[in-house]
PDB file of C-alpha atoms in Angstrom:
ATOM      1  CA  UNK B   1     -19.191   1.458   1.674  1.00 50.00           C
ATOM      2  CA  UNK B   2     -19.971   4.652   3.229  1.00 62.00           C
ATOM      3  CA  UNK B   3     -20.418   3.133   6.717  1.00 62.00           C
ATOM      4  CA  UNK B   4     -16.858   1.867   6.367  1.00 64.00           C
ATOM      5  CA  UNK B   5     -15.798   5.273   4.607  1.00 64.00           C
ATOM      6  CA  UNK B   6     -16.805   7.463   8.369  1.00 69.00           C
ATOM      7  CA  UNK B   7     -14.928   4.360  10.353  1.00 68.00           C
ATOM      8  CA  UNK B   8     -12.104   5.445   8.103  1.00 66.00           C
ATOM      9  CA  UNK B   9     -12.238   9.024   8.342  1.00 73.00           C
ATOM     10  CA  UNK B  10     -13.443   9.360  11.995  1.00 72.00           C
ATOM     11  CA  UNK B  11     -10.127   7.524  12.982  1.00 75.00           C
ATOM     12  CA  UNK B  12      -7.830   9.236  10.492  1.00 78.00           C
ATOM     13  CA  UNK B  13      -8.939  12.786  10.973  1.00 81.00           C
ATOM     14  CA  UNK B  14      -7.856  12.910  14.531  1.00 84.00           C
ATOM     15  CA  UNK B  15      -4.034  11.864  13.785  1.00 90.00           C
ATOM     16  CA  UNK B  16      -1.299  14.496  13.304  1.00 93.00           C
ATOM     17  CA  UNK B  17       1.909  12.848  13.099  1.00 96.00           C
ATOM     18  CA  UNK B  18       4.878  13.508  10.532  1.00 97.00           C
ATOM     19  CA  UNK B  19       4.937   9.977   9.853  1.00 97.00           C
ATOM     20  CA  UNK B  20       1.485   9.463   8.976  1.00 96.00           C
ATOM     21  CA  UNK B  21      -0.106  10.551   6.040  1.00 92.00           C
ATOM     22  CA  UNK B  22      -2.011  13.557   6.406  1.00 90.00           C
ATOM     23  CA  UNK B  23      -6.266  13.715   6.142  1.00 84.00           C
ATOM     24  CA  UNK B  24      -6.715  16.357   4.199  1.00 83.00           C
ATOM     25  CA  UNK B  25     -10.758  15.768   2.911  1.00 80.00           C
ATOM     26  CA  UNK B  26     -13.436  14.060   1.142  1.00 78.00           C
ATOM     27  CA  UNK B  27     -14.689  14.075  -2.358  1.00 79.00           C
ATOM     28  CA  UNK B  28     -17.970  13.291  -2.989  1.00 77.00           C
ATOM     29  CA  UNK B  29     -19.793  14.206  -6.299  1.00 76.00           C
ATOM     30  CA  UNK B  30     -23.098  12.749  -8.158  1.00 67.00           C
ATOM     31  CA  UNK B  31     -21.758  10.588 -10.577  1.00 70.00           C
ATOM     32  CA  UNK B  32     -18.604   8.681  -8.574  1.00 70.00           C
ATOM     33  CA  UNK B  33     -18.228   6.991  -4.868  1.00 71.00           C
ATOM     34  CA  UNK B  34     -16.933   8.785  -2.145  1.00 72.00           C
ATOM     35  CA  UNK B  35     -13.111   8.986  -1.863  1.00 72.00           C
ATOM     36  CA  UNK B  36     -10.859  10.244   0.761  1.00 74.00           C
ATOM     37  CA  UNK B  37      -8.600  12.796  -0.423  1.00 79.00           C
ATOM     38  CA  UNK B  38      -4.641  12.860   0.624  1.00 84.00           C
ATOM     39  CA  UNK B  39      -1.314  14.507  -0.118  1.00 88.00           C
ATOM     40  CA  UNK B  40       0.027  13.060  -3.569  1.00 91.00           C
ATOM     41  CA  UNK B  41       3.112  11.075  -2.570  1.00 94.00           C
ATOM     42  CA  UNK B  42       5.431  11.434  -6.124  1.00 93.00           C
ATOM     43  CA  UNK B  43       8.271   8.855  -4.680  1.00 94.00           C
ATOM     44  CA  UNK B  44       5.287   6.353  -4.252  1.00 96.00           C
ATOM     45  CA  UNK B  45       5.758   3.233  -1.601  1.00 97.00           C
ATOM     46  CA  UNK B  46       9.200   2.825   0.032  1.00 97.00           C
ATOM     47  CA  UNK B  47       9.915   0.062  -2.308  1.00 95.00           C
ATOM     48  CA  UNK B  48       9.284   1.924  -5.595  1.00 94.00           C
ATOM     49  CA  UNK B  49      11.370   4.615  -4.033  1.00 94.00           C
ATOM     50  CA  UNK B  50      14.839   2.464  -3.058  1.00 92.00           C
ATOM     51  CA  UNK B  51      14.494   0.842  -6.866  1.00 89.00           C
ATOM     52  CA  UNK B  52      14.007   4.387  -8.661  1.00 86.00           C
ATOM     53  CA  UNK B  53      16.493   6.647  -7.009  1.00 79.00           C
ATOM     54  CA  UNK B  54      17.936   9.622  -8.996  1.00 60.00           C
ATOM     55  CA  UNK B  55      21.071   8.598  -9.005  1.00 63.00           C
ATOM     56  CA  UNK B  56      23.109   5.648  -7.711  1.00 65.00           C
ATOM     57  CA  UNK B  57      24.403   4.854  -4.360  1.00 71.00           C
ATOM     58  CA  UNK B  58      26.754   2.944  -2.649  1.00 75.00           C
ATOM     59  CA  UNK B  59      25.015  -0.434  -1.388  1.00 70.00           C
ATOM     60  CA  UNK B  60      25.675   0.472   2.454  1.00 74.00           C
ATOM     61  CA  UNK B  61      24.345   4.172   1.612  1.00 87.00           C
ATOM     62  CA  UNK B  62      21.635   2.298   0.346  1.00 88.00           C
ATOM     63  CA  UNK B  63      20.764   0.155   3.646  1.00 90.00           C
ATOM     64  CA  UNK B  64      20.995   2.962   5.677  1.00 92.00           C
ATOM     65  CA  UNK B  65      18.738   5.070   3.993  1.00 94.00           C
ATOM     66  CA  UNK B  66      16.210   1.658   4.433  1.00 95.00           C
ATOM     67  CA  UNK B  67      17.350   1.601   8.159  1.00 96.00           C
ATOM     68  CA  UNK B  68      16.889   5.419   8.393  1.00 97.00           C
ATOM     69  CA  UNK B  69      13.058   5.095   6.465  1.00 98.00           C
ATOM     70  CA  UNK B  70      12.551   1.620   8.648  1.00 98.00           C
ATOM     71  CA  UNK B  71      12.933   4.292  12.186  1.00 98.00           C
ATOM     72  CA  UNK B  72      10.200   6.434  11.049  1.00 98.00           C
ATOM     73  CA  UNK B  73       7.842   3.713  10.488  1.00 98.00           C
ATOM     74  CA  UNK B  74       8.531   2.085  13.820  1.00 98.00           C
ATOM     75  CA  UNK B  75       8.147   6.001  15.490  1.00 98.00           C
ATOM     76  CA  UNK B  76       4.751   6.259  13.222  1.00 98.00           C
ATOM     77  CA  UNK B  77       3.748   2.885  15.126  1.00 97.00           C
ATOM     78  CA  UNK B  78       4.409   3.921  18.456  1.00 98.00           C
ATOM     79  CA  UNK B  79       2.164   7.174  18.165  1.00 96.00           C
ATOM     80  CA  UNK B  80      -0.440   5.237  17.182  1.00 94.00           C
ATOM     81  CA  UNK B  81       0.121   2.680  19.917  1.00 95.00           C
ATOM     82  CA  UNK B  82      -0.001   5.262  22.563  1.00 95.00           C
ATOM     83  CA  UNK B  83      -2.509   6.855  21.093  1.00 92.00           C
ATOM     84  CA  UNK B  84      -5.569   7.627  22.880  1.00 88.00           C
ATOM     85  CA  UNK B  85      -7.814   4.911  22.491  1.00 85.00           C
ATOM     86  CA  UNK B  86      -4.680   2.852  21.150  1.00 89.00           C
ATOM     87  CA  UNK B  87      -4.907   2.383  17.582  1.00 90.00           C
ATOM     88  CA  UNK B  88      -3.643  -0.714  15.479  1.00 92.00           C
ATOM     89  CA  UNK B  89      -2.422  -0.465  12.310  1.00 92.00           C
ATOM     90  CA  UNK B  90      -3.556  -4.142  10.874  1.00 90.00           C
ATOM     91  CA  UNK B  91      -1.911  -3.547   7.439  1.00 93.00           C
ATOM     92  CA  UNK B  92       1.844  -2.787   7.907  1.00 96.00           C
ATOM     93  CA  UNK B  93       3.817  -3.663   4.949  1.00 96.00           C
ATOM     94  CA  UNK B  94       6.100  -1.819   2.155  1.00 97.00           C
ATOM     95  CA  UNK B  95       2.891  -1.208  -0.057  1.00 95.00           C
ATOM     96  CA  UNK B  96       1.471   1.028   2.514  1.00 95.00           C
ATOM     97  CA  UNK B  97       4.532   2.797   3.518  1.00 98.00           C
ATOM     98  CA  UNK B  98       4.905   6.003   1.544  1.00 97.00           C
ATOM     99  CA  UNK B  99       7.692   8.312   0.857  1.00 97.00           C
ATOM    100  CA  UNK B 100       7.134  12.434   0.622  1.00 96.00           C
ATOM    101  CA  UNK B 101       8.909  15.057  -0.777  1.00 94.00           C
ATOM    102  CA  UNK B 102      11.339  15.152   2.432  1.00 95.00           C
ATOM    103  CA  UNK B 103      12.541  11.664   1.401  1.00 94.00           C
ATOM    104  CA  UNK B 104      10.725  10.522   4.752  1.00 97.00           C
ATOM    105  CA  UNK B 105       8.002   7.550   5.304  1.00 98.00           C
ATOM    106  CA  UNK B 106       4.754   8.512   5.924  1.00 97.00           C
ATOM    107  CA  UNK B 107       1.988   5.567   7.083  1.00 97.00           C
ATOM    108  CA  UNK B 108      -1.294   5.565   4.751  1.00 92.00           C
ATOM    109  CA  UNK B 109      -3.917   2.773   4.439  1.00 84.00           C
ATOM    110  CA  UNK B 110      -6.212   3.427   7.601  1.00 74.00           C
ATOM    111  CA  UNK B 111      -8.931   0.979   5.914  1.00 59.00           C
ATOM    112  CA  UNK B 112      -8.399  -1.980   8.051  1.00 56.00           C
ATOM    113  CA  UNK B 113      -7.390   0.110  11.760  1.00 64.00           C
ATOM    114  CA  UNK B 114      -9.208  -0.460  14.578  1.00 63.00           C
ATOM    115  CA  UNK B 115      -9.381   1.579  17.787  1.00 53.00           C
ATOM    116  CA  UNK B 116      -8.553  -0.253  20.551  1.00 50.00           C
ATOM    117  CA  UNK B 117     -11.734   0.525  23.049  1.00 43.00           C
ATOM    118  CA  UNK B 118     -14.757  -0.275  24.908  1.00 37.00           C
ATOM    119  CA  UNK B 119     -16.580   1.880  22.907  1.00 34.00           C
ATOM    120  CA  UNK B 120     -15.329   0.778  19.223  1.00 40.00           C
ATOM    121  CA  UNK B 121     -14.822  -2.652  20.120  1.00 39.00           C
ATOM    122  CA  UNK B 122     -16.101  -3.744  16.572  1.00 32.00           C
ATOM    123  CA  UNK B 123     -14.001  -1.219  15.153  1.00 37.00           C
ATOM    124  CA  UNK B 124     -12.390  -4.394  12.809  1.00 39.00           C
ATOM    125  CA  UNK B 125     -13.297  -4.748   9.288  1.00 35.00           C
ATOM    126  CA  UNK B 126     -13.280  -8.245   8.093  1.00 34.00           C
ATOM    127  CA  UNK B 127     -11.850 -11.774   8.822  1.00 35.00           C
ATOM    128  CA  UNK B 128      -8.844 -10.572   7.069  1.00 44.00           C
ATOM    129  CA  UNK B 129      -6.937  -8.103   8.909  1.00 44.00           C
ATOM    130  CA  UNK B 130      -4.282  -7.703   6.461  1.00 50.00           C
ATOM    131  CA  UNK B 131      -1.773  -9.539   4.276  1.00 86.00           C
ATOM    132  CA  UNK B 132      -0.873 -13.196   5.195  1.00 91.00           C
ATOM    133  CA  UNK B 133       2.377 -13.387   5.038  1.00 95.00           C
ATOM    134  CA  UNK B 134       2.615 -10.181   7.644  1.00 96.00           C
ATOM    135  CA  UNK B 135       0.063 -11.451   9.632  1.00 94.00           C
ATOM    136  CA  UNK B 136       1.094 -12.715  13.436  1.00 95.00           C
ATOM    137  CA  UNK B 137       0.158 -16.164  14.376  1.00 95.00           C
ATOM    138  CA  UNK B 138      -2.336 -15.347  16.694  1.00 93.00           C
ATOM    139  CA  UNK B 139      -4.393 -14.061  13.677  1.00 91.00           C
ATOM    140  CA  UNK B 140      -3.938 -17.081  11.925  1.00 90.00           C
ATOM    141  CA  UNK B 141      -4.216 -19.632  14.907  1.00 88.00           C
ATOM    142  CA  UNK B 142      -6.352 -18.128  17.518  1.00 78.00           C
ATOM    143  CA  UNK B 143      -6.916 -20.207  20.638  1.00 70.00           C
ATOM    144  CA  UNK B 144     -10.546 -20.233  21.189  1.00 54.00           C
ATOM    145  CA  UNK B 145     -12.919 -21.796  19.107  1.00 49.00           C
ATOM    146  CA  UNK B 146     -12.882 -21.908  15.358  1.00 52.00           C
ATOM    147  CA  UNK B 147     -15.981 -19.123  14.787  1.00 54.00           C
ATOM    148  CA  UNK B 148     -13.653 -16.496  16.916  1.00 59.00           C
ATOM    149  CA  UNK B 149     -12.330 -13.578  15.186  1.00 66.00           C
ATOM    150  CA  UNK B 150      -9.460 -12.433  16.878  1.00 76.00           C
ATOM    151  CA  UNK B 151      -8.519  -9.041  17.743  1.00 83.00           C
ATOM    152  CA  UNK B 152      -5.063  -7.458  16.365  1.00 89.00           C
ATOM    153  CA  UNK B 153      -2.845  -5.917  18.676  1.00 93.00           C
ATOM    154  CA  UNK B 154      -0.336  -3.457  19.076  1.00 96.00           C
ATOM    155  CA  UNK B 155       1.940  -6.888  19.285  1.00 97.00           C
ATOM    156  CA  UNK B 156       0.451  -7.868  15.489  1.00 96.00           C
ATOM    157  CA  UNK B 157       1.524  -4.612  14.338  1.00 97.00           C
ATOM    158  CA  UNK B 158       4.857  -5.360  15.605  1.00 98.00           C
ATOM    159  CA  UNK B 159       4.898  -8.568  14.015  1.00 98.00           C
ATOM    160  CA  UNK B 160       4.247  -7.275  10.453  1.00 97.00           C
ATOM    161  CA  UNK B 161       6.791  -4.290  11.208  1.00 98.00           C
ATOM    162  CA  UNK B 162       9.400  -7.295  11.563  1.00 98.00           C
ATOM    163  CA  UNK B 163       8.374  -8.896   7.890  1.00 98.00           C
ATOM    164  CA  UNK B 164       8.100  -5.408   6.820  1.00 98.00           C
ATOM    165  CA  UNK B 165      11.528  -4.502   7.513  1.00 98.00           C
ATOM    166  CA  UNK B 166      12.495  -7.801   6.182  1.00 97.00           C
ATOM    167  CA  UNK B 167      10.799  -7.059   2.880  1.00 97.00           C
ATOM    168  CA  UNK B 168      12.348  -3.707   2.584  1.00 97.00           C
ATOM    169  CA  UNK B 169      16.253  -4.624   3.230  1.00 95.00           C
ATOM    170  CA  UNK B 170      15.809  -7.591   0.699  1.00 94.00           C
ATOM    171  CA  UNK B 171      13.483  -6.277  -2.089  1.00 93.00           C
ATOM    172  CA  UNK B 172      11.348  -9.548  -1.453  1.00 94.00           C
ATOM    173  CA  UNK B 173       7.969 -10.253   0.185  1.00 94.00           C
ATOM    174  CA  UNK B 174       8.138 -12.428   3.388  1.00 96.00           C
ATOM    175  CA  UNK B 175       9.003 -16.233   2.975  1.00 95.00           C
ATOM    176  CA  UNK B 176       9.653 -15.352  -0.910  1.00 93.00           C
ATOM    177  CA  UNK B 177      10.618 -19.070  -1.218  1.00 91.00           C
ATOM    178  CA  UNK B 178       7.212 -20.205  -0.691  1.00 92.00           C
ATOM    179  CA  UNK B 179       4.905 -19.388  -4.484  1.00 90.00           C
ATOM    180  CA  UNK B 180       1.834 -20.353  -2.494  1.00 91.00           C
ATOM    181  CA  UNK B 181       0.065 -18.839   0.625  1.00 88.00           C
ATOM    182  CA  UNK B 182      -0.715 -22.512   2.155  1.00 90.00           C
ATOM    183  CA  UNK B 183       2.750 -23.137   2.269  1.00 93.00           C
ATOM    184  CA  UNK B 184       3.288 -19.796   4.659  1.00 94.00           C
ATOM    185  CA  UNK B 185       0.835 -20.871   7.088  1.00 93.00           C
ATOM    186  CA  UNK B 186       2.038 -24.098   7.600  1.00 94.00           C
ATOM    187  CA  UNK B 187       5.911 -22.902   8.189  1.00 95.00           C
ATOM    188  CA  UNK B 188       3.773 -20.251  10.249  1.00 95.00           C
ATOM    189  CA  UNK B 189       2.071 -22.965  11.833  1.00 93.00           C
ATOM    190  CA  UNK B 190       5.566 -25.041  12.975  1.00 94.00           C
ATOM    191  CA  UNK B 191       7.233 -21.575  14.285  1.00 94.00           C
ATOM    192  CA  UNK B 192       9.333 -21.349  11.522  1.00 95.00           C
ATOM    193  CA  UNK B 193      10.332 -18.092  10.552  1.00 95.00           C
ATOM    194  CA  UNK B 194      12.194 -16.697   6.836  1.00 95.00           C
ATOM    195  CA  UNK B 195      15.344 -17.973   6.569  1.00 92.00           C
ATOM    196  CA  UNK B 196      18.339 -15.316   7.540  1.00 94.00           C
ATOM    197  CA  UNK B 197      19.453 -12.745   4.963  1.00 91.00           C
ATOM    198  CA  UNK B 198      22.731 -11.453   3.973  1.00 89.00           C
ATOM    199  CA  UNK B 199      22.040  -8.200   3.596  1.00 87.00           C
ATOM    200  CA  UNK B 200      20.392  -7.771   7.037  1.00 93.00           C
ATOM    201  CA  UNK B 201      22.710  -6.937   9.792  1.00 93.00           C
ATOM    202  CA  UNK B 202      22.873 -10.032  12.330  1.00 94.00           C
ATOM    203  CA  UNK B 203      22.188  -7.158  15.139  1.00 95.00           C
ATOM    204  CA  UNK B 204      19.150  -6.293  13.271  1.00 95.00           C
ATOM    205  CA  UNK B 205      18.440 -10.045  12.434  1.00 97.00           C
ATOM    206  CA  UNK B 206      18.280 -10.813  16.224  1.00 96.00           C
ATOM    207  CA  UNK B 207      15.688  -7.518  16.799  1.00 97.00           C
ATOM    208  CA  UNK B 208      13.666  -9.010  13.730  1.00 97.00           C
ATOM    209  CA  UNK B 209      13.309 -12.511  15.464  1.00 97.00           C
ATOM    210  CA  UNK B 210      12.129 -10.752  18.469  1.00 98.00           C
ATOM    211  CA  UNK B 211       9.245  -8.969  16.431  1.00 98.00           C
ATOM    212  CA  UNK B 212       8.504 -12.414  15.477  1.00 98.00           C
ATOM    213  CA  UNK B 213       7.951 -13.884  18.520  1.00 97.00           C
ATOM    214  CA  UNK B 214       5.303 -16.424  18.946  1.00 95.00           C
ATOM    215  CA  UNK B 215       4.157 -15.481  22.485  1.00 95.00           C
ATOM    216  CA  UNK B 216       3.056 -11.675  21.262  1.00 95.00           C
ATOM    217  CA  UNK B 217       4.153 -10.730  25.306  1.00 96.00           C
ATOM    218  CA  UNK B 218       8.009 -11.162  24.162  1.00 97.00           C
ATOM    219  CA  UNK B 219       7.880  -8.799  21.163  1.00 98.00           C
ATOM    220  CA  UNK B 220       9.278  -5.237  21.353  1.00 95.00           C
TER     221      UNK B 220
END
């Protein structure tokens, strides 16, 4: 635990980004484990902040606001990505998308980031690299032989912002259709991708499907 508590702080630490939640500390005392000590977000996730609003808005108010919260995730993401060394995400998804007092998205949950490097090449921490359902295909079907791991990329990140956005227009996790997780990796498995939505712009839709790609070269 603490070896994977310095990965996390030794990587969070060093970003400063108004779109990523802020390192402020550790706790440490006798009697509990370590913990790494943020800003308290009061709107919670993006999710838990669309479905509690003060008051209520119109439904296109509503979408834009999602749009609006969607941009400062995907400007979060490229910091990261042109970071130096890059850093990947590995976890991108409405749970981990935050919402501050400025009614802006913030990116938390560092736990599973990896710096892209020579020097922290097995900067990765398990053989799940987040959630399935946001997970690229490569993650799920690497190429080489069945013992590889596979390395995320900025192009997985991409991926999951795609279902993420997805998730956050609807109100519904990623192939929401499917109950089980088997059932995602095998539409996963025959390029199939979540069926269109009505309340996603068919502009937006066509960006979406690019983030999905299967060839991670032809994402955004």
């Amino acid at each position: 635990i603490h070896k994977n508590l310095c990965k996390e702080v030794l990587l969070w630490r060093q970003l400063h980004h108004p779109n990523i939640l802020e390192f402020l500390g550790i706790w440490k005392d006798s009697s509990t484990l370590p913990a790494i000590v943020s800003a308290w977000m009061e709107n919670g996730n993006v999710t838990q902040f669309c479905q509690t609003l003060r008051r209520p808005i119109p439904f296109q108010d509503c979408k834009q606001l999602k749009y609006r919260l969607l941009g400062q995730v995907a400007r979060a993401l490229d910091y990261l990505h042109t970071h130096t060394p890059v850093i990947v995400h590995q976890d991108v998804r409405c749970a981990n998308i935050l919402v501050n007092d400025a009614c802006e998205a913030v990116l938390s949950d560092f736990g599973l980031s990896r710096l892209d490097s020579s020097f922290f090449n097995t900067f990765t921490s398990s053989l799940e690299h987040g959630c399935l359902r946001w997970q690229a295909p490569e993650l799920l079907f690497p190429d080489n032989a069945p013992a590889f791991i596979p390395n995320p990329t900025p192009a997985s990140d991409i991926y999951a912002l795609g279902m993420t956005a997805l998730e956050l227009l609807t109100g519904q996790k990623p192939y929401s259709r499917m109950t089980i997780d088997a059932a995602v990796i095998m539409e996963v498995y025959h390029n199939r991708r979540p069926a269109y939505h009505q309340q996603v712009d068919k502009q937006a839709w066509r960006f979406f499907l690019t983030c999905w790609s299967r060839n991670p070269l032809d994402r955004p």
